[in-house]
mmCIF file of N, CA and C in Angstrom:
data_model
loop_
_atom_site.group_PDB
_atom_site.id
_atom_site.type_symbol
_atom_site.label_atom_id
_atom_site.label_comp_id
_atom_site.label_asym_id
_atom_site.label_seq_id
_atom_site.Cartn_x
_atom_site.Cartn_y
_atom_site.Cartn_z
ATOM 1 N N UNK A 1 75.783 70.417 101.442
ATOM 2 C CA UNK A 1 76.871 71.097 100.842
ATOM 3 C C UNK A 1 77.338 72.427 101.774
ATOM 4 N N UNK A 2 76.073 73.165 102.233
ATOM 5 C CA UNK A 2 76.440 74.405 102.791
ATOM 6 C C UNK A 2 77.001 74.078 104.208
ATOM 7 N N UNK A 3 76.708 72.882 104.779
ATOM 8 C CA UNK A 3 77.381 72.484 106.085
ATOM 9 C C UNK A 3 78.837 72.466 105.908
ATOM 10 N N UNK A 4 79.384 72.147 104.773
ATOM 11 C CA UNK A 4 80.674 71.731 104.626
ATOM 12 C C UNK A 4 81.389 73.262 104.239
ATOM 13 N N UNK A 5 80.776 74.243 103.632
ATOM 14 C CA UNK A 5 81.299 75.669 103.138
ATOM 15 C C UNK A 5 81.382 76.165 104.543
ATOM 16 N N UNK A 6 80.376 76.066 105.574
ATOM 17 C CA UNK A 6 80.575 76.770 106.695
ATOM 18 C C UNK A 6 81.491 76.418 107.785
ATOM 19 N N UNK A 7 81.724 74.953 107.636
ATOM 20 C CA UNK A 7 82.920 74.513 108.528
ATOM 21 C C UNK A 7 84.015 74.916 107.973
ATOM 22 N N UNK A 8 84.245 74.933 106.659
ATOM 23 C CA UNK A 8 85.529 75.312 106.022
ATOM 24 C C UNK A 8 85.894 76.809 106.397
ATOM 25 N N UNK A 9 84.802 77.502 106.256
ATOM 26 C CA UNK A 9 84.755 78.902 106.555
ATOM 27 C C UNK A 9 85.389 79.161 108.134
ATOM 28 N N UNK A 10 84.783 78.429 108.979
ATOM 29 C CA UNK A 10 85.018 78.565 110.345
ATOM 30 C C UNK A 10 86.615 78.025 110.590
ATOM 31 N N UNK A 11 87.002 77.031 109.925
ATOM 32 C CA UNK A 11 88.182 76.573 110.101
ATOM 33 C C UNK A 11 89.252 77.664 109.483
ATOM 34 N N UNK A 12 89.038 78.088 108.266
ATOM 35 C CA UNK A 12 89.770 79.044 107.732
ATOM 36 C C UNK A 12 90.032 80.201 108.660
ATOM 37 N N UNK A 13 89.090 80.816 109.197
ATOM 38 C CA UNK A 13 88.926 81.901 109.872
ATOM 39 C C UNK A 13 89.548 81.785 111.238
ATOM 40 N N UNK A 14 89.565 80.838 111.772
ATOM 41 C CA UNK A 14 90.195 80.211 113.082
ATOM 42 C C UNK A 14 91.768 80.328 112.902
ATOM 43 N N UNK A 15 92.249 79.648 111.680
ATOM 44 C CA UNK A 15 93.534 79.384 111.345
ATOM 45 C C UNK A 15 94.088 80.764 111.184
ATOM 46 N N UNK A 16 93.584 81.487 110.388
ATOM 47 C CA UNK A 16 93.970 82.952 110.152
ATOM 48 C C UNK A 16 94.255 83.974 111.336
ATOM 49 N N UNK A 17 93.383 83.712 112.112
ATOM 50 C CA UNK A 17 93.116 84.609 113.457
ATOM 51 C C UNK A 17 94.241 84.145 114.485
ATOM 52 N N UNK A 18 94.634 82.839 114.296
ATOM 53 C CA UNK A 18 95.583 82.258 115.347
ATOM 54 C C UNK A 18 96.998 82.308 114.721
ATOM 55 N N UNK A 19 97.393 83.003 113.801
ATOM 56 C CA UNK A 19 98.670 82.976 113.246
ATOM 57 C C UNK A 19 99.667 83.819 113.928
ATOM 58 N N UNK A 20 99.013 84.674 114.920
ATOM 59 C CA UNK A 20 100.010 85.419 115.772
ATOM 60 C C UNK A 20 100.274 86.634 114.979
ATOM 61 N N UNK A 21 99.784 87.217 114.016
ATOM 62 C CA UNK A 21 99.993 88.423 113.230
ATOM 63 C C UNK A 21 99.454 89.562 114.391
ATOM 64 N N UNK A 22 100.249 90.579 114.401
ATOM 65 C CA UNK A 22 99.982 91.937 115.037
ATOM 66 C C UNK A 22 100.744 93.149 114.470
ATOM 67 N N UNK A 23 100.160 94.369 114.611
ATOM 68 C CA UNK A 23 100.898 95.365 114.199
ATOM 69 C C UNK A 23 102.037 95.711 115.236
ATOM 70 N N UNK A 24 102.948 96.258 114.412
ATOM 71 C CA UNK A 24 104.112 96.517 115.483
ATOM 72 C C UNK A 24 103.788 97.901 116.126
ATOM 73 N N UNK A 25 104.213 97.751 117.432
ATOM 74 C CA UNK A 25 103.966 98.864 118.458
ATOM 75 C C UNK A 25 105.326 99.704 118.441
ATOM 76 N N UNK A 26 105.345 100.780 119.011
ATOM 77 C CA UNK A 26 106.381 101.822 119.255
ATOM 78 C C UNK A 26 107.075 101.185 120.428
ATOM 79 N N UNK A 27 108.443 101.294 120.350
ATOM 80 C CA UNK A 27 109.413 100.775 121.610
ATOM 81 C C UNK A 27 109.246 101.926 122.691
ATOM 82 N N UNK A 28 108.588 101.559 123.650
ATOM 83 C CA UNK A 28 108.241 102.512 124.796
ATOM 84 C C UNK A 28 109.542 102.763 125.584
ATOM 85 N N UNK A 29 110.516 101.587 125.865
ATOM 86 C CA UNK A 29 111.492 101.778 126.589
ATOM 87 C C UNK A 29 112.900 102.600 126.040
ATOM 88 N N UNK A 30 113.039 102.709 124.777
ATOM 89 C CA UNK A 30 113.964 103.372 124.100
ATOM 90 C C UNK A 30 113.729 104.612 123.440
ATOM 91 N N UNK A 31 114.526 105.388 123.628
ATOM 92 C CA UNK A 31 114.515 106.682 122.775
ATOM 93 C C UNK A 31 115.700 107.214 122.546
ATOM 94 N N UNK A 32 116.089 107.755 121.346
ATOM 95 C CA UNK A 32 117.423 108.245 120.905
ATOM 96 C C UNK A 32 117.595 109.500 120.250
ATOM 97 N N UNK A 33 118.635 110.034 120.127
ATOM 98 C CA UNK A 33 118.828 111.185 119.362
ATOM 99 C C UNK A 33 119.613 110.645 117.925
ATOM 100 N N UNK A 34 118.797 110.589 116.836
ATOM 101 C CA UNK A 34 119.390 110.223 115.674
ATOM 102 C C UNK A 34 120.083 111.270 114.853
ATOM 103 N N UNK A 35 121.422 111.044 114.546
ATOM 104 C CA UNK A 35 122.210 111.885 113.775
ATOM 105 C C UNK A 35 122.462 111.481 112.411
ATOM 106 N N UNK A 36 122.101 112.124 111.355
ATOM 107 C CA UNK A 36 122.475 111.644 109.933
ATOM 108 C C UNK A 36 122.331 112.749 109.086
ATOM 109 N N UNK A 37 122.675 112.167 107.786
ATOM 110 C CA UNK A 37 122.419 113.222 106.870
ATOM 111 C C UNK A 37 120.955 113.569 106.683
ATOM 112 N N UNK A 38 120.370 114.651 105.958
ATOM 113 C CA UNK A 38 119.090 115.039 106.089
ATOM 114 C C UNK A 38 118.084 114.141 105.173
ATOM 115 N N UNK A 39 118.772 113.613 104.044
ATOM 116 C CA UNK A 39 117.992 112.631 103.102
ATOM 117 C C UNK A 39 118.221 111.440 103.390
ATOM 118 N N UNK A 40 118.516 110.737 104.572
ATOM 119 C CA UNK A 40 118.675 109.549 104.769
ATOM 120 C C UNK A 40 117.422 108.661 105.078
ATOM 121 N N UNK A 41 116.870 108.027 104.158
ATOM 122 C CA UNK A 41 115.560 107.340 104.427
ATOM 123 C C UNK A 41 115.553 106.388 105.619
ATOM 124 N N UNK A 42 116.598 105.623 105.987
ATOM 125 C CA UNK A 42 116.890 104.784 106.824
ATOM 126 C C UNK A 42 116.567 105.731 108.307
ATOM 127 N N UNK A 43 117.222 106.643 108.382
ATOM 128 C CA UNK A 43 117.020 107.437 109.819
ATOM 129 C C UNK A 43 115.474 107.943 109.923
ATOM 130 N N UNK A 44 114.877 108.309 108.724
ATOM 131 C CA UNK A 44 113.562 108.692 108.914
ATOM 132 C C UNK A 44 112.735 107.657 109.292
ATOM 133 N N UNK A 45 112.787 106.350 108.909
ATOM 134 C CA UNK A 45 112.225 105.262 109.094
ATOM 135 C C UNK A 45 112.543 104.880 110.668
ATOM 136 N N UNK A 46 113.814 104.967 110.949
ATOM 137 C CA UNK A 46 114.280 104.543 112.489
ATOM 138 C C UNK A 46 113.444 105.465 113.451
ATOM 139 N N UNK A 47 113.309 106.730 113.210
ATOM 140 C CA UNK A 47 112.855 107.693 114.005
ATOM 141 C C UNK A 47 111.425 107.410 114.491
ATOM 142 N N UNK A 48 110.813 106.778 113.473
ATOM 143 C CA UNK A 48 109.351 106.438 113.726
ATOM 144 C C UNK A 48 109.237 105.266 114.696
ATOM 145 N N UNK A 49 110.236 104.548 115.130
ATOM 146 C CA UNK A 49 110.284 103.333 115.819
ATOM 147 C C UNK A 49 110.298 103.792 117.203
ATOM 148 N N UNK A 50 110.762 105.004 117.460
ATOM 149 C CA UNK A 50 111.014 105.460 119.103
ATOM 150 C C UNK A 50 109.826 106.139 119.613
ATOM 151 N N UNK A 51 109.616 106.163 120.784
ATOM 152 C CA UNK A 51 108.719 106.845 121.538
ATOM 153 C C UNK A 51 109.244 108.158 121.917
ATOM 154 N N UNK A 52 108.844 109.342 121.365
ATOM 155 C CA UNK A 52 109.657 110.738 121.386
ATOM 156 C C UNK A 52 109.110 111.355 123.015
ATOM 157 N N UNK A 53 108.468 110.852 123.836
ATOM 158 C CA UNK A 53 108.014 111.165 124.799
ATOM 159 C C UNK A 53 108.930 110.636 125.981
ATOM 160 N N UNK A 54 109.628 109.553 125.657
ATOM 161 C CA UNK A 54 110.589 108.869 126.517
ATOM 162 C C UNK A 54 111.953 109.707 126.707
ATOM 163 N N UNK A 55 112.807 109.532 127.697
ATOM 164 C CA UNK A 55 113.814 110.003 127.749
ATOM 165 C C UNK A 55 114.886 109.434 126.761
ATOM 166 N N UNK A 56 115.654 110.308 126.153
ATOM 167 C CA UNK A 56 116.513 110.164 125.098
ATOM 168 C C UNK A 56 117.891 109.907 125.937
ATOM 169 N N UNK A 57 118.278 108.271 125.903
ATOM 170 C CA UNK A 57 119.267 107.940 126.441
ATOM 171 C C UNK A 57 120.545 107.600 125.661
ATOM 172 N N UNK A 58 120.238 107.493 124.306
ATOM 173 C CA UNK A 58 121.368 106.975 123.172
ATOM 174 C C UNK A 58 121.478 108.154 122.241
ATOM 175 N N UNK A 59 122.574 108.068 121.574
ATOM 176 C CA UNK A 59 122.672 108.732 120.337
ATOM 177 C C UNK A 59 122.982 107.725 119.427
ATOM 178 N N UNK A 60 122.423 107.832 118.295
ATOM 179 C CA UNK A 60 122.708 106.792 117.220
ATOM 180 C C UNK A 60 123.211 107.807 115.986
ATOM 181 N N UNK A 61 124.307 107.447 115.475
ATOM 182 C CA UNK A 61 124.860 108.134 114.296
ATOM 183 C C UNK A 61 124.643 107.088 113.083
ATOM 184 N N UNK A 62 123.810 107.478 111.918
ATOM 185 C CA UNK A 62 123.535 106.805 110.932
ATOM 186 C C UNK A 62 124.522 107.193 109.620
ATOM 187 N N UNK A 63 125.162 106.538 108.987
ATOM 188 C CA UNK A 63 125.864 106.741 108.002
ATOM 189 C C UNK A 63 125.109 106.656 106.716
ATOM 190 N N UNK A 64 125.579 106.934 105.575
ATOM 191 C CA UNK A 64 124.965 106.859 104.298
ATOM 192 C C UNK A 64 124.537 105.323 104.049
ATOM 193 N N UNK A 65 123.310 104.870 103.655
ATOM 194 C CA UNK A 65 123.084 103.670 103.167
ATOM 195 C C UNK A 65 123.610 103.277 101.870
ATOM 196 N N UNK A 66 124.331 102.114 101.848
ATOM 197 C CA UNK A 66 124.878 101.569 100.577
ATOM 198 C C UNK A 66 123.917 100.569 99.873
ATOM 199 N N UNK A 67 123.423 100.742 98.763
ATOM 200 C CA UNK A 67 122.595 99.959 98.081
ATOM 201 C C UNK A 67 123.433 99.265 96.865
ATOM 202 N N UNK A 68 123.539 97.855 96.938
ATOM 203 C CA UNK A 68 124.172 97.060 95.907
ATOM 204 C C UNK A 68 123.379 96.200 95.013
ATOM 205 N N UNK A 69 123.453 96.137 93.891
ATOM 206 C CA UNK A 69 122.588 95.218 93.049
ATOM 207 C C UNK A 69 123.821 94.297 92.241
ATOM 208 N N UNK A 70 123.570 93.030 92.290
ATOM 209 C CA UNK A 70 124.390 92.133 91.866
ATOM 210 C C UNK A 70 123.571 91.014 90.866
ATOM 211 N N UNK A 71 124.006 90.861 89.704
ATOM 212 C CA UNK A 71 123.171 89.825 88.879
ATOM 213 C C UNK A 71 123.525 88.437 89.412
ATOM 214 N N UNK A 72 122.486 87.910 89.718
ATOM 215 C CA UNK A 72 122.725 86.327 90.350
ATOM 216 C C UNK A 72 122.348 85.232 89.227
ATOM 217 N N UNK A 73 121.719 85.670 88.333
ATOM 218 C CA UNK A 73 121.598 84.597 87.345
ATOM 219 C C UNK A 73 121.285 85.103 85.870
ATOM 220 N N UNK A 74 121.438 84.592 84.704
ATOM 221 C CA UNK A 74 121.297 85.103 83.350
ATOM 222 C C UNK A 74 120.609 83.951 82.531
ATOM 223 N N UNK A 75 119.920 84.578 81.595
ATOM 224 C CA UNK A 75 119.088 83.674 80.789
ATOM 225 C C UNK A 75 120.150 83.029 79.759
ATOM 226 N N UNK A 76 119.540 82.254 78.771
ATOM 227 C CA UNK A 76 120.449 81.547 77.772
ATOM 228 C C UNK A 76 120.826 82.658 76.707
ATOM 229 N N UNK A 77 120.176 83.745 76.653
ATOM 230 C CA UNK A 77 120.625 84.841 75.695
ATOM 231 C C UNK A 77 121.506 85.725 76.427
ATOM 232 N N UNK A 78 122.250 85.396 77.679
ATOM 233 C CA UNK A 78 123.168 86.041 78.515
ATOM 234 C C UNK A 78 122.558 87.499 78.902
ATOM 235 N N UNK A 79 121.406 87.529 79.150
ATOM 236 C CA UNK A 79 120.794 88.759 79.823
ATOM 237 C C UNK A 79 120.437 88.420 81.147
ATOM 238 N N UNK A 80 120.396 89.538 82.267
ATOM 239 C CA UNK A 80 120.190 89.136 83.426
ATOM 240 C C UNK A 80 118.726 88.700 83.585
ATOM 241 N N UNK A 81 118.793 87.632 84.626
ATOM 242 C CA UNK A 81 117.396 87.097 84.770
ATOM 243 C C UNK A 81 116.942 87.525 86.227
ATOM 244 N N UNK A 82 117.918 87.368 87.428
ATOM 245 C CA UNK A 82 117.637 87.642 88.781
ATOM 246 C C UNK A 82 118.814 88.543 89.313
ATOM 247 N N UNK A 83 118.366 89.139 90.329
ATOM 248 C CA UNK A 83 119.206 89.917 91.085
ATOM 249 C C UNK A 83 119.346 89.772 92.530
ATOM 250 N N UNK A 84 120.384 89.888 93.312
ATOM 251 C CA UNK A 84 120.706 89.925 94.595
ATOM 252 C C UNK A 84 120.743 91.480 95.027
ATOM 253 N N UNK A 85 120.078 91.945 95.869
ATOM 254 C CA UNK A 85 119.919 93.436 96.393
ATOM 255 C C UNK A 85 120.565 93.295 97.679
ATOM 256 N N UNK A 86 121.537 94.079 98.059
ATOM 257 C CA UNK A 86 122.152 94.210 99.450
ATOM 258 C C UNK A 86 122.021 95.748 99.946
ATOM 259 N N UNK A 87 121.613 95.725 101.175
ATOM 260 C CA UNK A 87 121.666 97.182 101.612
ATOM 261 C C UNK A 87 122.515 97.104 102.949
ATOM 262 N N UNK A 88 123.445 98.111 102.983
ATOM 263 C CA UNK A 88 124.327 98.171 104.029
ATOM 264 C C UNK A 88 124.208 99.436 104.750
ATOM 265 N N UNK A 89 123.992 99.592 105.964
ATOM 266 C CA UNK A 89 123.979 100.743 106.996
ATOM 267 C C UNK A 89 125.052 100.913 107.983
ATOM 268 N N UNK A 90 125.926 101.669 107.943
ATOM 269 C CA UNK A 90 126.948 102.042 108.898
ATOM 270 C C UNK A 90 126.108 102.754 110.115
ATOM 271 N N UNK A 91 126.175 102.038 111.476
ATOM 272 C CA UNK A 91 125.741 102.633 112.548
ATOM 273 C C UNK A 91 126.626 102.541 113.891
ATOM 274 N N UNK A 92 126.699 103.781 114.612
ATOM 275 C CA UNK A 92 127.385 103.860 115.728
ATOM 276 C C UNK A 92 126.349 104.347 116.834
ATOM 277 N N UNK A 93 126.530 103.613 117.926
ATOM 278 C CA UNK A 93 125.731 104.005 119.031
ATOM 279 C C UNK A 93 126.650 104.506 120.161
ATOM 280 N N UNK A 94 126.096 105.638 120.809
ATOM 281 C CA UNK A 94 126.745 106.060 121.994
ATOM 282 C C UNK A 94 125.678 106.280 123.257
ATOM 283 N N UNK A 95 126.220 106.104 124.298
ATOM 284 C CA UNK A 95 125.170 106.305 125.598
ATOM 285 C C UNK A 95 125.270 107.739 125.929
ATOM 286 N N UNK A 96 124.565 107.969 127.133
ATOM 287 C CA UNK A 96 124.398 109.647 127.545
ATOM 288 C C UNK A 96 125.803 110.005 127.739
ATOM 289 N N UNK A 97 126.846 109.283 128.040
ATOM 290 C CA UNK A 97 128.191 110.042 128.216
ATOM 291 C C UNK A 97 128.996 109.832 127.118
ATOM 292 N N UNK A 98 128.539 109.776 126.101
ATOM 293 C CA UNK A 98 129.028 109.790 124.685
ATOM 294 C C UNK A 98 130.306 108.504 124.453
ATOM 295 N N UNK A 99 129.946 107.505 125.350
ATOM 296 C CA UNK A 99 130.776 106.359 125.029
ATOM 297 C C UNK A 99 130.424 105.638 124.129
ATOM 298 N N UNK A 100 131.225 105.093 123.106
ATOM 299 C CA UNK A 100 130.635 104.154 122.075
ATOM 300 C C UNK A 100 130.281 102.688 122.417
ATOM 301 N N UNK A 101 129.067 102.368 122.220
ATOM 302 C CA UNK A 101 128.653 100.922 122.676
ATOM 303 C C UNK A 101 128.607 100.294 121.491
ATOM 304 N N UNK A 102 128.280 100.716 120.368
ATOM 305 C CA UNK A 102 128.240 99.757 119.178
ATOM 306 C C UNK A 102 128.829 100.548 117.730
ATOM 307 N N UNK A 103 129.555 99.793 116.924
ATOM 308 C CA UNK A 103 129.895 100.374 115.884
ATOM 309 C C UNK A 103 129.907 99.199 114.995
ATOM 310 N N UNK A 104 129.003 99.293 113.995
ATOM 311 C CA UNK A 104 128.830 98.069 113.015
ATOM 312 C C UNK A 104 128.253 98.463 111.723
ATOM 313 N N UNK A 105 128.250 97.819 110.679
ATOM 314 C CA UNK A 105 127.642 97.967 109.391
ATOM 315 C C UNK A 105 126.426 96.631 109.410
ATOM 316 N N UNK A 106 125.261 97.342 109.446
ATOM 317 C CA UNK A 106 124.180 96.330 109.517
ATOM 318 C C UNK A 106 123.741 95.926 108.188
ATOM 319 N N UNK A 107 123.564 94.728 107.798
ATOM 320 C CA UNK A 107 123.239 94.447 106.329
ATOM 321 C C UNK A 107 121.751 93.517 106.290
ATOM 322 N N UNK A 108 121.385 93.627 105.149
ATOM 323 C CA UNK A 108 120.507 92.742 104.683
ATOM 324 C C UNK A 108 120.370 92.592 103.184
ATOM 325 N N UNK A 109 119.784 91.356 102.857
ATOM 326 C CA UNK A 109 119.877 91.075 101.264
ATOM 327 C C UNK A 109 118.580 90.423 100.801
ATOM 328 N N UNK A 110 118.225 90.392 99.588
ATOM 329 C CA UNK A 110 117.097 89.615 99.272
ATOM 330 C C UNK A 110 117.312 89.368 97.491
ATOM 331 N N UNK A 111 116.552 88.411 97.084
ATOM 332 C CA UNK A 111 116.650 88.029 95.663
ATOM 333 C C UNK A 111 115.426 88.533 95.030
ATOM 334 N N UNK A 112 115.486 88.989 93.715
ATOM 335 C CA UNK A 112 114.558 89.511 92.857
ATOM 336 C C UNK A 112 114.579 88.979 91.519
ATOM 337 N N UNK A 113 113.490 88.503 90.861
ATOM 338 C CA UNK A 113 113.544 88.062 89.398
ATOM 339 C C UNK A 113 113.289 89.280 88.688
ATOM 340 N N UNK A 114 113.833 89.428 87.557
ATOM 341 C CA UNK A 114 113.948 90.589 86.607
ATOM 342 C C UNK A 114 112.527 90.476 85.895
ATOM 343 N N UNK A 115 111.690 91.625 85.754
ATOM 344 C CA UNK A 115 110.570 91.720 85.248
ATOM 345 C C UNK A 115 110.788 92.117 83.572
ATOM 346 N N UNK A 116 109.721 92.115 82.936
ATOM 347 C CA UNK A 116 109.722 92.583 81.489
ATOM 348 C C UNK A 116 109.659 94.129 81.302
ATOM 349 N N UNK A 117 109.072 94.596 82.298
ATOM 350 C CA UNK A 117 108.839 96.159 82.053
ATOM 351 C C UNK A 117 110.079 96.823 82.944
ATOM 352 N N UNK A 118 110.402 97.657 82.452
ATOM 353 C CA UNK A 118 111.668 98.464 83.480
ATOM 354 C C UNK A 118 111.051 99.315 84.453
ATOM 355 N N UNK A 119 109.828 99.935 84.424
ATOM 356 C CA UNK A 119 109.180 100.642 85.337
ATOM 357 C C UNK A 119 108.857 99.662 86.444
ATOM 358 N N UNK A 120 108.055 98.487 86.034
ATOM 359 C CA UNK A 120 107.780 97.499 87.111
ATOM 360 C C UNK A 120 108.997 96.897 87.827
ATOM 361 N N UNK A 121 110.274 96.761 87.208
ATOM 362 C CA UNK A 121 111.571 96.279 87.629
ATOM 363 C C UNK A 121 111.975 97.318 88.781
ATOM 364 N N UNK A 122 111.867 98.725 88.155
ATOM 365 C CA UNK A 122 112.250 99.855 89.066
ATOM 366 C C UNK A 122 111.484 99.923 90.495
ATOM 367 N N UNK A 123 110.247 99.722 90.215
ATOM 368 C CA UNK A 123 109.335 99.749 91.341
ATOM 369 C C UNK A 123 109.436 98.620 92.353
ATOM 370 N N UNK A 124 109.693 97.403 91.622
ATOM 371 C CA UNK A 124 109.946 96.268 92.539
ATOM 372 C C UNK A 124 111.274 96.489 93.415
ATOM 373 N N UNK A 125 112.347 97.118 92.650
ATOM 374 C CA UNK A 125 113.545 97.207 93.526
ATOM 375 C C UNK A 125 113.518 98.256 94.798
ATOM 376 N N UNK A 126 112.506 99.386 94.327
ATOM 377 C CA UNK A 126 112.402 100.457 95.466
ATOM 378 C C UNK A 126 111.670 99.677 96.543
ATOM 379 N N UNK A 127 110.622 98.762 96.240
ATOM 380 C CA UNK A 127 109.758 98.201 97.481
ATOM 381 C C UNK A 127 110.618 97.240 98.082
ATOM 382 N N UNK A 128 111.529 96.418 97.509
ATOM 383 C CA UNK A 128 112.510 95.595 98.061
ATOM 384 C C UNK A 128 113.622 96.327 98.946
ATOM 385 N N UNK A 129 114.159 97.453 98.512
ATOM 386 C CA UNK A 129 114.945 98.286 99.372
ATOM 387 C C UNK A 129 114.224 98.838 100.641
ATOM 388 N N UNK A 130 112.871 99.149 100.524
ATOM 389 C CA UNK A 130 112.262 99.534 101.778
ATOM 390 C C UNK A 130 112.000 98.302 102.781
ATOM 391 N N UNK A 131 111.539 97.285 102.171
ATOM 392 C CA UNK A 131 111.714 96.170 103.140
ATOM 393 C C UNK A 131 112.799 95.809 103.531
ATOM 394 N N UNK A 132 114.100 95.880 103.111
ATOM 395 C CA UNK A 132 115.434 95.826 103.570
ATOM 396 C C UNK A 132 115.675 96.670 104.643
ATOM 397 N N UNK A 133 115.155 97.970 104.446
ATOM 398 C CA UNK A 133 115.204 98.825 105.398
ATOM 399 C C UNK A 133 114.654 98.458 106.825
ATOM 400 N N UNK A 134 113.473 98.019 106.476
ATOM 401 C CA UNK A 134 112.715 97.509 107.942
ATOM 402 C C UNK A 134 113.334 96.308 108.487
ATOM 403 N N UNK A 135 113.895 95.662 107.742
ATOM 404 C CA UNK A 135 114.703 94.277 108.350
ATOM 405 C C UNK A 135 115.869 94.931 108.897
ATOM 406 N N UNK A 136 116.647 95.706 108.546
ATOM 407 C CA UNK A 136 117.761 96.277 108.992
ATOM 408 C C UNK A 136 117.329 97.112 110.505
ATOM 409 N N UNK A 137 116.387 97.756 110.429
ATOM 410 C CA UNK A 137 115.790 98.544 111.740
ATOM 411 C C UNK A 137 115.506 97.438 112.706
ATOM 412 N N UNK A 138 114.820 96.452 112.186
ATOM 413 C CA UNK A 138 114.400 95.220 113.483
ATOM 414 C C UNK A 138 115.806 94.783 113.969
ATOM 415 N N UNK A 139 116.913 94.535 113.139
ATOM 416 C CA UNK A 139 118.102 94.093 113.682
ATOM 417 C C UNK A 139 118.888 95.176 114.809
ATOM 418 N N UNK A 140 118.655 96.341 114.395
ATOM 419 C CA UNK A 140 119.246 97.537 115.146
ATOM 420 C C UNK A 140 118.395 97.603 116.644
ATOM 421 N N UNK A 141 117.247 97.497 116.331
ATOM 422 C CA UNK A 141 116.227 97.579 117.715
ATOM 423 C C UNK A 141 116.516 96.365 118.642
ATOM 424 N N UNK A 142 116.823 95.159 118.154
ATOM 425 C CA UNK A 142 117.174 94.047 118.939
ATOM 426 C C UNK A 142 118.550 94.160 119.542
ATOM 427 N N UNK A 143 119.418 94.880 118.896
ATOM 428 C CA UNK A 143 120.858 95.015 119.568
ATOM 429 C C UNK A 143 120.579 96.154 120.548
ATOM 430 N N UNK A 144 119.938 97.305 120.232
ATOM 431 C CA UNK A 144 119.594 98.424 121.134
ATOM 432 C C UNK A 144 119.042 97.788 122.591
ATOM 433 N N UNK A 145 118.164 96.921 122.519
ATOM 434 C CA UNK A 145 117.233 96.415 123.608
ATOM 435 C C UNK A 145 118.397 95.381 124.517
ATOM 436 N N UNK A 146 119.267 94.735 123.599
ATOM 437 C CA UNK A 146 120.131 93.970 124.387
ATOM 438 C C UNK A 146 121.365 94.924 125.076
ATOM 439 N N UNK A 147 121.569 95.905 124.532
ATOM 440 C CA UNK A 147 122.350 97.209 125.044
ATOM 441 C C UNK A 147 121.737 97.779 126.479
ATOM 442 N N UNK A 148 120.516 97.900 126.293
ATOM 443 C CA UNK A 148 119.827 98.628 127.284
ATOM 444 C C UNK A 148 119.436 97.898 128.495
ATOM 445 N N UNK A 149 119.577 96.292 128.219
ATOM 446 C CA UNK A 149 119.384 95.491 129.327
ATOM 447 C C UNK A 149 120.690 95.747 130.310
ATOM 448 N N UNK A 150 121.617 95.901 129.666
ATOM 449 C CA UNK A 150 123.036 95.895 130.456
ATOM 450 C C UNK A 150 123.326 97.217 131.165
#
C-alpha cells in the first residue's frame, strides 16, 4: 500500500510542477509616465508593473475607473441571487512626442453568487474588483507591447 501512495505522491507532484505556473515579472522593456487622479487604484497597480529604471518612452493617462454591479439572477422570492461585476477603465497612451497612440475603454467582467453575510458579500466584491483590475492591466500591457513593436 505504501508503494501506491509513494507513486501517487510522485505523480501528483510532477503534475503540479509542470503546470507552467510562474510568478509575474516586471516588464523590463516598457516604462511610462502614468497620469491619473491620486486615489486611482488602477494607476497604483499599473505602476508596479513597470521597471522604473528604464527610459520612460510613453505617457499613459488613466481616467476614473467605473465599477458597475448588475443583478444577473433572482431567487423564487425575488431577491438577488448572483451579480455581474463590470470594471471599465478609460486609457489614453501617448508616445514621447505626445502623439496619441491609443484611446480606449478597457473592460473586464465576472460573475458572483450572493452570500448570506453582507460583510462576506462586500469582501467578495472588493476581491473580485481587484482581480478585474489585474485582468485589465494584463490587457493594457499586451497592447503596449504591440505598440512598442511598431
